[in-house]
Tab-separated table of C-alpha atoms and ligand atoms in Angstrom:
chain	number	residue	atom	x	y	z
A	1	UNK	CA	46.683	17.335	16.189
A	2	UNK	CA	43.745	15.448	15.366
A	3	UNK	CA	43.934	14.371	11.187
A	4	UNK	CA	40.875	13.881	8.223
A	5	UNK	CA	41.579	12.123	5.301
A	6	UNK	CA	38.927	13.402	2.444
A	7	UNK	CA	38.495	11.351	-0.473
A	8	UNK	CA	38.235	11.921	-3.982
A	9	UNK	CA	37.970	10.160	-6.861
A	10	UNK	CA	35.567	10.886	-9.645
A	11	UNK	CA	33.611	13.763	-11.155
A	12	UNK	CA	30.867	14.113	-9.508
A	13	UNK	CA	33.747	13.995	-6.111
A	14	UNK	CA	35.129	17.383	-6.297
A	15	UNK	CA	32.127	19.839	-5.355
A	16	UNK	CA	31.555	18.007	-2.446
A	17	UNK	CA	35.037	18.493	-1.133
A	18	UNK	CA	35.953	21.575	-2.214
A	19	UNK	CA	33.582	23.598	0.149
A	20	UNK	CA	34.028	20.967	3.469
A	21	UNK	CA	37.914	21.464	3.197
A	22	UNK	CA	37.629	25.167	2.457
A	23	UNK	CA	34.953	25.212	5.570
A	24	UNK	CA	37.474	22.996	7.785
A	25	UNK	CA	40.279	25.106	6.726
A	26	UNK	CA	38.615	28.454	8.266
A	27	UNK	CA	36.727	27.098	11.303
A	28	UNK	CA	38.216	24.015	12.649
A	29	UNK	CA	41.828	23.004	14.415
A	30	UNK	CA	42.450	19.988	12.199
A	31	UNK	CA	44.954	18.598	9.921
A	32	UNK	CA	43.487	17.664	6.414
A	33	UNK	CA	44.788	15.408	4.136
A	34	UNK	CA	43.321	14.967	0.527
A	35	UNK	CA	43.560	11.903	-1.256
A	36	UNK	CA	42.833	11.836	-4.885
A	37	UNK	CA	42.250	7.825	-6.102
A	38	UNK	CA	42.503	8.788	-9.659
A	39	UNK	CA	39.074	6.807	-10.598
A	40	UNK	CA	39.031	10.005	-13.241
A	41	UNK	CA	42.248	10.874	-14.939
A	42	UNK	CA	41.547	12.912	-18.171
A	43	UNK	CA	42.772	16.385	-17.515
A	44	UNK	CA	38.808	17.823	-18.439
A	45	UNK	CA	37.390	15.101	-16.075
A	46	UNK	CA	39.606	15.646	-12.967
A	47	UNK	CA	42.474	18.276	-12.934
A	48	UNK	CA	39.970	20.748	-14.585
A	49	UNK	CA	37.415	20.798	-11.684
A	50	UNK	CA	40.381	20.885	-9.120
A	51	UNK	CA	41.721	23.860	-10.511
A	52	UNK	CA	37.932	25.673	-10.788
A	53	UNK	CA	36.786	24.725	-7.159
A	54	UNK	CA	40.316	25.575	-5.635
A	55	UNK	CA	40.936	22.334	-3.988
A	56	UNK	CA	44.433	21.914	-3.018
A	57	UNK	CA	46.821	19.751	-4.714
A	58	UNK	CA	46.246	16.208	-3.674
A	59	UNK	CA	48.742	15.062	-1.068
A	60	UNK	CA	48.233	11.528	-2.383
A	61	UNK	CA	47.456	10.539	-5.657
A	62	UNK	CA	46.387	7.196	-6.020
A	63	UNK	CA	46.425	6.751	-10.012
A	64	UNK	CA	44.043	3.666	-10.071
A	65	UNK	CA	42.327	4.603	-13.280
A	66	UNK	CA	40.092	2.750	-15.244
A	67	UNK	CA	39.138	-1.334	-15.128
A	68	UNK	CA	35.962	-3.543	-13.580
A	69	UNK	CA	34.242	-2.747	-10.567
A	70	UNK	CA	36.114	-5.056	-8.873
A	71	UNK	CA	39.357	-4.160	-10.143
A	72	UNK	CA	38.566	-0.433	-9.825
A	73	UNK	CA	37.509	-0.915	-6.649
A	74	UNK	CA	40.173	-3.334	-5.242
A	75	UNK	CA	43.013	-1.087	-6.822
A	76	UNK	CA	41.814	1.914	-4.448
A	77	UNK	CA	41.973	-0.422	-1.213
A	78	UNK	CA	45.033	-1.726	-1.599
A	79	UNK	CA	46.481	1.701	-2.330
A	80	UNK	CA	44.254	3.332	-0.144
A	81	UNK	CA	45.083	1.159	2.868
A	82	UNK	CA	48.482	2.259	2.325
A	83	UNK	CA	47.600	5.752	3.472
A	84	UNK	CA	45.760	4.934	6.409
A	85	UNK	CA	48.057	3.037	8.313
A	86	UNK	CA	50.703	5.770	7.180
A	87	UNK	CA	48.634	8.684	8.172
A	88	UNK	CA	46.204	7.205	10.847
A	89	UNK	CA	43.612	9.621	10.620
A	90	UNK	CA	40.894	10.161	13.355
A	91	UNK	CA	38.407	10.217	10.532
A	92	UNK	CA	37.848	9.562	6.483
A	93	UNK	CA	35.619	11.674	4.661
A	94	UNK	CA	33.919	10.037	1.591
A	95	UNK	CA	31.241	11.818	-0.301
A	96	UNK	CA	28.702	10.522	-3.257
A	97	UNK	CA	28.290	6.840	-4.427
A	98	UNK	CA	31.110	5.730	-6.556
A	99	UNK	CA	33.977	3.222	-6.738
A	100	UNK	CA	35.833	5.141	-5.034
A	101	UNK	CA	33.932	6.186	-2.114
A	102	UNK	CA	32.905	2.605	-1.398
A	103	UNK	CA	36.295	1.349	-1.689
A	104	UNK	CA	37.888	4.013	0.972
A	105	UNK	CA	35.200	3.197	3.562
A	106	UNK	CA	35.935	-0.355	3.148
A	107	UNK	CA	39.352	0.254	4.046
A	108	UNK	CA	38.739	2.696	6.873
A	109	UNK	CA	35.934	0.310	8.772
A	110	UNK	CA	38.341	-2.628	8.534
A	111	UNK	CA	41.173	-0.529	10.292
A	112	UNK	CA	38.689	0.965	12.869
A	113	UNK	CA	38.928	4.565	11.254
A	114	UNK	CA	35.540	6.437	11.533
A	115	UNK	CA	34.000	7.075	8.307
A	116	UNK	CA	31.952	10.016	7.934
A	117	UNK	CA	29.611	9.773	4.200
A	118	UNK	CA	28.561	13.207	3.167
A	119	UNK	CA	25.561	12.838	0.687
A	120	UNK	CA	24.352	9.809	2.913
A	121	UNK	CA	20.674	8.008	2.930
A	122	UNK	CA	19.678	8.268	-0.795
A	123	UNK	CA	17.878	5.154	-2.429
A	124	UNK	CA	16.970	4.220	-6.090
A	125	UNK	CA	15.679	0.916	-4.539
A	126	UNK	CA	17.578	-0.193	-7.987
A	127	UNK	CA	20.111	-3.150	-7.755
A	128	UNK	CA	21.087	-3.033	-11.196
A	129	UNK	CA	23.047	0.560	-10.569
A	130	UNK	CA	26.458	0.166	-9.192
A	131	UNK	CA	25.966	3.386	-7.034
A	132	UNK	CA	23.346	2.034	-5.037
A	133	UNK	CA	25.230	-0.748	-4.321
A	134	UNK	CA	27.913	1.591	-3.285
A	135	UNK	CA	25.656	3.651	-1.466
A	136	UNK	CA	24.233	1.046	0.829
A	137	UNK	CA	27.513	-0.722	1.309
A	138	UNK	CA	28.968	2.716	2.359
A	139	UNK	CA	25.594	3.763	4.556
A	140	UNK	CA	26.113	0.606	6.527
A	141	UNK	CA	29.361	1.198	7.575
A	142	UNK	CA	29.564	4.766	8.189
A	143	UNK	CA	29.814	6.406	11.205
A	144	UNK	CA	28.464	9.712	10.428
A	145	UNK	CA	25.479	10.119	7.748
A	146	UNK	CA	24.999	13.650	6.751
A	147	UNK	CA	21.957	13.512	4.718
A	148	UNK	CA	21.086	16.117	2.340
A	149	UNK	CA	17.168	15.323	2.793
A	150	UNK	CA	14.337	14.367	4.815
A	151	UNK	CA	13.750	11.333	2.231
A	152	UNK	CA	17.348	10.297	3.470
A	153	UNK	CA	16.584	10.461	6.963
A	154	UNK	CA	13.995	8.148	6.302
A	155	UNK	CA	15.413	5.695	4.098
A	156	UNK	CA	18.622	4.963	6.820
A	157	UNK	CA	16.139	4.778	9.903
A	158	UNK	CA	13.979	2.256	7.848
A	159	UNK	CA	17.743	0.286	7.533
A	160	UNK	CA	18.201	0.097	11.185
A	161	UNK	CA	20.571	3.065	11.248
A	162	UNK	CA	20.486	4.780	14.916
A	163	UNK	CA	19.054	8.044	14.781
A	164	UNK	CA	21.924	9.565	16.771
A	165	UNK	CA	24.446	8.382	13.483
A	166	UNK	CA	22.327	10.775	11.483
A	167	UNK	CA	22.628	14.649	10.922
A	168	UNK	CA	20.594	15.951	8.250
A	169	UNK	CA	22.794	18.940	6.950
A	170	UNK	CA	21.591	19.932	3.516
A	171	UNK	CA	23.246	19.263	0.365
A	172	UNK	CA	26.662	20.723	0.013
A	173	UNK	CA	27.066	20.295	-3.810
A	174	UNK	CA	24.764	23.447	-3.803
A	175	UNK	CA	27.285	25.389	-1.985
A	176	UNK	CA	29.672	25.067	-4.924
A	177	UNK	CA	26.805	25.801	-6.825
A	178	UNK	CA	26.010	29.004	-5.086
A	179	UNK	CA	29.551	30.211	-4.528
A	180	UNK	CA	30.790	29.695	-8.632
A	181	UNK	CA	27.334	31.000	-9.912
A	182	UNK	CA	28.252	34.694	-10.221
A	183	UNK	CA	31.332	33.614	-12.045
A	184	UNK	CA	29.368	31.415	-14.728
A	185	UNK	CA	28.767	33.837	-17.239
A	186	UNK	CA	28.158	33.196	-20.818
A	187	UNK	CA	30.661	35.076	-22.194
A	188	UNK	CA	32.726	32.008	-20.677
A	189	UNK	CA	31.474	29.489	-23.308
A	190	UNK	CA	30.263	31.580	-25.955
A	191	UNK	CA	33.613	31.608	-28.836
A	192	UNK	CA	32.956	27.905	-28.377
A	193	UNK	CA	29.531	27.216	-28.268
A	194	UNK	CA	27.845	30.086	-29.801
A	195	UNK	CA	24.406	28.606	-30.159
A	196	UNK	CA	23.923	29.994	-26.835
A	197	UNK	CA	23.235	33.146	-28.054
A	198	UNK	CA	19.746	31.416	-28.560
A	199	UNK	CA	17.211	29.806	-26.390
A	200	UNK	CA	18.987	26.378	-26.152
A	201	UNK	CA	19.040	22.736	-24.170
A	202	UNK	CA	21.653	21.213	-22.543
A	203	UNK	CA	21.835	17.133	-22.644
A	204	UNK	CA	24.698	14.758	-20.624
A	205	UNK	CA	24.290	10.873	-20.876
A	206	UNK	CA	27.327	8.417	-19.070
A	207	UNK	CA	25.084	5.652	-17.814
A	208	UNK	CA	26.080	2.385	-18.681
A	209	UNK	CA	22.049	1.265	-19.131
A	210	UNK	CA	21.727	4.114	-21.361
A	211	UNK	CA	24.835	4.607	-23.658
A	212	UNK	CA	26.343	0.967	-23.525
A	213	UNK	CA	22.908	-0.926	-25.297
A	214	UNK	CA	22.532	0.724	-28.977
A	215	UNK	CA	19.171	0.369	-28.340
A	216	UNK	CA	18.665	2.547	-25.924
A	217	UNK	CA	20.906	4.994	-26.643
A	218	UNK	CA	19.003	5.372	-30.357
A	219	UNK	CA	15.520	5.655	-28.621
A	220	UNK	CA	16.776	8.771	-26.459
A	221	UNK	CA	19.121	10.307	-29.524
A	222	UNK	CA	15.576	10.022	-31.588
A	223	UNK	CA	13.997	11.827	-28.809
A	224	UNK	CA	16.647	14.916	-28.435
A	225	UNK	CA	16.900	15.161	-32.304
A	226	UNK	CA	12.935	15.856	-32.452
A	227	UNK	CA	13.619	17.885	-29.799
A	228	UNK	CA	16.480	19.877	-31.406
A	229	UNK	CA	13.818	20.822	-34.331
A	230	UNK	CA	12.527	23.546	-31.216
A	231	UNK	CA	15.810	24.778	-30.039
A	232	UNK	CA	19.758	23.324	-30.434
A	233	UNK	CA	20.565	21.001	-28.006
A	234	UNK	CA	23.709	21.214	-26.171
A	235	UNK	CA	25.895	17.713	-25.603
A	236	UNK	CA	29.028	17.742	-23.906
A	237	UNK	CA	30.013	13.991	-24.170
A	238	UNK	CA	31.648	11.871	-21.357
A	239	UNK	CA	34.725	9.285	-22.523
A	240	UNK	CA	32.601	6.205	-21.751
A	241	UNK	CA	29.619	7.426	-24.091
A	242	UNK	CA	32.139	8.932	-27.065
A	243	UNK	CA	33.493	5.178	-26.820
A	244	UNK	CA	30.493	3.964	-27.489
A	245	UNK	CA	29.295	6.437	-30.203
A	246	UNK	CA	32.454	5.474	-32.423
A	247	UNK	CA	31.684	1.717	-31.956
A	248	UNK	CA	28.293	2.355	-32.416
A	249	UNK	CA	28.880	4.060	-35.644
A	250	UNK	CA	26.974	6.931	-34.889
A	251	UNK	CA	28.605	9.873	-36.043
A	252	UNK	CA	25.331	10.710	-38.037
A	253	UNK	CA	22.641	10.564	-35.714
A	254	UNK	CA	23.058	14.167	-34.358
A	255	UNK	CA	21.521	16.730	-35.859
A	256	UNK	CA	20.665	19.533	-34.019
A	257	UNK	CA	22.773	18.835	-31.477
A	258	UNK	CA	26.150	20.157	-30.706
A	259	UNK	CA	28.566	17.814	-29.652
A	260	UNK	CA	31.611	19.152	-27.209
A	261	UNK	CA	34.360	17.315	-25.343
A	262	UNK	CA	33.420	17.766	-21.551
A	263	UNK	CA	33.760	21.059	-19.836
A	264	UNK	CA	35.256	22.506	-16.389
A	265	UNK	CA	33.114	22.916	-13.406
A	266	UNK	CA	32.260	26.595	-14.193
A	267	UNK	CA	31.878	26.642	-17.801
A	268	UNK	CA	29.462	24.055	-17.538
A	269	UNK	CA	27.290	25.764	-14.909
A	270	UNK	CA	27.596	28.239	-17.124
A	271	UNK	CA	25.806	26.319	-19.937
A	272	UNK	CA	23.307	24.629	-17.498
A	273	UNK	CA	22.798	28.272	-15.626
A	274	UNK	CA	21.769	29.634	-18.961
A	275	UNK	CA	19.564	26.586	-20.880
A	276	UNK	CA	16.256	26.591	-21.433
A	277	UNK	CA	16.023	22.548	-20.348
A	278	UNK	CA	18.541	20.077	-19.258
A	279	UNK	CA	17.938	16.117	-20.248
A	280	UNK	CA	20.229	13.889	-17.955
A	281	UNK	CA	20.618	10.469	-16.824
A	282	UNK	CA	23.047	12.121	-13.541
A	283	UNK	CA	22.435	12.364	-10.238
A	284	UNK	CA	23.854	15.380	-9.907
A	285	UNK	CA	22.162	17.370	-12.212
A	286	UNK	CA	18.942	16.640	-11.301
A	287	UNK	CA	19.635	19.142	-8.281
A	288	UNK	CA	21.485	21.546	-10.051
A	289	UNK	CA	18.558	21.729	-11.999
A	290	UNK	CA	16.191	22.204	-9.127
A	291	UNK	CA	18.502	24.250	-7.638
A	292	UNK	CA	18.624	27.079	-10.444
A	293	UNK	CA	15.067	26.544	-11.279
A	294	UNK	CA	15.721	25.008	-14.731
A	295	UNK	CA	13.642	22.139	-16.214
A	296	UNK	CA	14.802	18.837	-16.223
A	297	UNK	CA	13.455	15.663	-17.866
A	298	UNK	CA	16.062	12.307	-16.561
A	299	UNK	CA	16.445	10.070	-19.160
A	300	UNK	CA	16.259	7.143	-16.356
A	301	UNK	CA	13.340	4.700	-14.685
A	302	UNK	CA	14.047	6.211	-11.396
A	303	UNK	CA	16.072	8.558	-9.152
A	304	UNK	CA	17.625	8.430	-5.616
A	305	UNK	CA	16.627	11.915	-5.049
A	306	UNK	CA	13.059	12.087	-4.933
A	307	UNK	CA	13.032	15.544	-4.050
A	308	UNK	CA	14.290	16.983	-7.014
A	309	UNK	CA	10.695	15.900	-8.516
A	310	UNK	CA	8.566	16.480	-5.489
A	311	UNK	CA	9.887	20.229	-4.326
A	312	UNK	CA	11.469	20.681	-7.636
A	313	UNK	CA	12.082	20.481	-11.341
A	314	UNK	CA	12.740	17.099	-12.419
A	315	UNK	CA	10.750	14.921	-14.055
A	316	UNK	CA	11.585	11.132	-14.442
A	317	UNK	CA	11.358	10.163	-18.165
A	318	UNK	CA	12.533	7.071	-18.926
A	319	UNK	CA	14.215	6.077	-21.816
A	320	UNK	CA	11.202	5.533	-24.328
A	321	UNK	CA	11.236	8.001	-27.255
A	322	UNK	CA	7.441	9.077	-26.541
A	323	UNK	CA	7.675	9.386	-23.006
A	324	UNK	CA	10.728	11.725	-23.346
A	325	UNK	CA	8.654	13.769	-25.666
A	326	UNK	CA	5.830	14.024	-23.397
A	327	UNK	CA	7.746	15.513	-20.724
A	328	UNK	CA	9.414	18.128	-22.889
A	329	UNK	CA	5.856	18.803	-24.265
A	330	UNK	CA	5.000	19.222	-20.608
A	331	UNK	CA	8.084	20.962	-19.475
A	332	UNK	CA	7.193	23.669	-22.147
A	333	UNK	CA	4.403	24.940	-20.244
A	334	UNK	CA	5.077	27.658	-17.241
A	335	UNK	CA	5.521	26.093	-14.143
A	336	UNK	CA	4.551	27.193	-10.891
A	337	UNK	CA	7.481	29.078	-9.285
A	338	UNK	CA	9.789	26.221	-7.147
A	339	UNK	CA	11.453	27.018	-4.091
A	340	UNK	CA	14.957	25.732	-3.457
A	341	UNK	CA	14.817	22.407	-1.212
A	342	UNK	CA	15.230	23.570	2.730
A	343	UNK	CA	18.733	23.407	3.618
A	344	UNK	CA	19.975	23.758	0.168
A	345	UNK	CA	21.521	26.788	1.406
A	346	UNK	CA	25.269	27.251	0.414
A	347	UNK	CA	25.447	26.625	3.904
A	348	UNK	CA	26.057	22.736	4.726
A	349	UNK	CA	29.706	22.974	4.737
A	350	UNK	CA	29.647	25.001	7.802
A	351	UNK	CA	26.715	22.200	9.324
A	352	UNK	CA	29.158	19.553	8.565
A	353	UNK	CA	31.901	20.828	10.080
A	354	UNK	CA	30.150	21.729	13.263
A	355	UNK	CA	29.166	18.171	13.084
A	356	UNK	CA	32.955	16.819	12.868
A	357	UNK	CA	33.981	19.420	15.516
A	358	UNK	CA	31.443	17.577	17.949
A	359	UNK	CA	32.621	14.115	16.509
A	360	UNK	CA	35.900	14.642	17.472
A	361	UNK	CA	36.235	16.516	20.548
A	362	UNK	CA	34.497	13.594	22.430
B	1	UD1	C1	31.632	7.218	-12.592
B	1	UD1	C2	30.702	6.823	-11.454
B	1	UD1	C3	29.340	7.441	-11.681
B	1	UD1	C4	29.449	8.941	-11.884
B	1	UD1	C5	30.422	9.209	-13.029
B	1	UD1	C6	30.586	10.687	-13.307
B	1	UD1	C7	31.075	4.583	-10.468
B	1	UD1	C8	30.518	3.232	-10.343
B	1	UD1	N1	30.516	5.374	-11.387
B	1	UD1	O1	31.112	6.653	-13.779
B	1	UD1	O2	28.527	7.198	-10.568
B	1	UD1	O3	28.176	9.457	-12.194
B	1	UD1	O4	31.678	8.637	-12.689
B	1	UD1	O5	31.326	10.913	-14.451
B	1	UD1	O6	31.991	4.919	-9.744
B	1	UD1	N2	37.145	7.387	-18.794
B	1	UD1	C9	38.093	8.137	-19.438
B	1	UD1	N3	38.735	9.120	-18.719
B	1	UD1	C10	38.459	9.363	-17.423
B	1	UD1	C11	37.494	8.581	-16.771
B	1	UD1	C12	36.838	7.594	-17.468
B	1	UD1	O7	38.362	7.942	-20.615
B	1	UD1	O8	39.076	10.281	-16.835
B	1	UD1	C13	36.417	6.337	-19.564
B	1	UD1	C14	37.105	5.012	-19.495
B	1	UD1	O9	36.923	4.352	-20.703
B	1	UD1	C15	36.335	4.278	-18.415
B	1	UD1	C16	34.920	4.819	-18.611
B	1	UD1	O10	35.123	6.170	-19.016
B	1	UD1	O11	36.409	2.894	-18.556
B	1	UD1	C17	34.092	4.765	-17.350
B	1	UD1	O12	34.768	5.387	-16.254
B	1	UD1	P1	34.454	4.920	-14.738
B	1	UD1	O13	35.232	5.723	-13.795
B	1	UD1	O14	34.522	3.451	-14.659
B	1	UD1	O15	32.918	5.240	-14.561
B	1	UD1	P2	32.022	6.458	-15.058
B	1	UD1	O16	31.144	5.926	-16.157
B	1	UD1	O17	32.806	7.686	-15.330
């Protein structure tokens, strides 16, 4: 029986698995094998999300942890190459742009093992992130590039990528989205976060350029506190940006807003499902966002998905106090009604594994 190895590693991993395996599981004859690299250990950043989205438990765990990008990285090949040349698979599934998914394709490429990236194509044109080093380093050695976009379509052909590599198949993060919505009510979060009650933002900030230079970091807090003077604002904080507010020293910058330790996959669509605005520096979110309509300012110079401000919500900010506030002013104002990006579905899972079915039955 023919095998796929999926990968996962960190947060932003698990929705993008969870609905391929459960697709592959119903409609396709082969053997799945889940690899978990461990880039994410804390229970609230990893085990949480597997338990919401149903994945099954890992057959490999990898337990790389945390380190440098090159340590981080090199950890999950030499552990990862382990499970290739124990399982030969016929193909390795990575999704996203982090350590992780970089690593694993790596590995597979060097040992001849297809690699299929699901969220393939997008561009920052940004050096200075990590992902889109990740992401072009994992475009150019995939096999299979299932784009969620037009712009992504685009951005490979203008790489050289043949056309015939490329299946635009939506984005599949929404299909989480769309399957967990009806279960992401308030009453959920409300015992611990009862400002929600109230017309309310949500805010989640993990980039290194943002949370590891005081600087910056004070210029959006500044922001978000004027902000919080209109309606609370919401913060559950990642590990890497707590870190940094205790060396930092600032415990007291934060009024108005409601500090939480991170939440599960559904009790945090639940929070973003119900706010008023949601101010990011993710990739992720920025189509959430879009996706359920909501208001989003990104608290970054640019995005690799374009079409979260073009077709829907998002609006690029920066990091510059007044620029932040002129895009909530802005945001304020009714907006024309957005439609959801085509192909944003709930339905890519299925694409994708019609795509794989073809892949390997040649
Ligand atoms: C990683 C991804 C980023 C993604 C983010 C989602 C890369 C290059 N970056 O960034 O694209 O948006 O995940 O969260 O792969 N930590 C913990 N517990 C954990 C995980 C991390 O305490 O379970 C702390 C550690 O101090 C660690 C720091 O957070 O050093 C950063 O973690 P790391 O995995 O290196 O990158 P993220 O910033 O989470």
């Amino acid at each position: 029986m023919k095998s796929i190895v999926h990968v996962i590693g960190a947060r932003p991993n698990y929705m993008k698995i969870a609905p391929l395996m459960e697709s592959l599981k119903v409609r396709s004859p082969f053997r799945q094998v889940l690899v978990n690299t461990g880039q994410h250990y804390d229970d609230i950043m990893s085990q949480a999300f597997v338990r919401d989205l149903g994945l099954p438990t890992p057959d490999y765990d990898l337990g790389v942890g945390s380190g440098s990008h090159a340590v981080q990285t090199a950890t999950v090949m030499i552990e990862f190459e382990k499970v290739c040349q124990k399982e030969r698979p016929d193909l390795v599934v990575v999704v996203g742009d982090v350590n992780s998914t970089v690593a694993a394709s790596l590995v597979s490429a060097k040992l001849l093992i297809p690699v299929a990236h699901v969220e393939a194509g997008l561009r920052s044109r940004d050096r200075t992130m990590p992902e889109e080093i990740n992401r072009i380093v994992t475009d150019r050695l995939s096999d299979l590039l299932l784009t969620p976009s037009a712009d992504g379509d685009t951005n490979l052909i203008a790489e050289g990528v043949p056309a015939e590599a490329i299946h635009r198949v939506g984005n599949i993060m929404i299909d989480s989205l769309l399957r967990h919505l009806p279960m992401a009510s308030l009453d959920r979060i409300r015992e611990r976060i009862p400002v929600v009650d109230g017309p309310y933002a949500v805010l989640t900030l993990h980039r290194p350029s943002n949370v590891d230079d005081a600087d910056v970091f004070t210029r959006i807090l500044t922001a978000v506190r004027t902000i919080a003077e209109s309606m609370p604002v919401v913060f559950p904080v990642h590990p890497r940006t707590r870190q940094r507010i205790r060396e930092f020293g600032f415990d007291g910058n934060f009024a108005g807003i409601v500090l939480h330790d991170p939440l599960g996959y559904i009790d945090f669509l639940s929070l973003t499902s119900h706010a008023r605005l949601v101010l990011t520096d993710s990739g992720g979110l920025q189509e959430e966002s879009t996706a359920l309509g909501i208001p989003c300012l990104t608290l970054r110079e640019n995005t690799e998905r374009p079409i979260t401000v073009t077709h829907g919500t998002n609006q690029i900010v920066g990091t510059l106090t007044d620029a932040i506030l002129e895009g909530f002013r802005r945001a304020s104002s009714p907006a024309a009604p957005q439609r959801r990006p085509e192909l944003w579905d709930g339905q890519t899972a299925d694409r994708i594994t019609r795509v794989f079915c073809d892949f390997l039955s040649r």
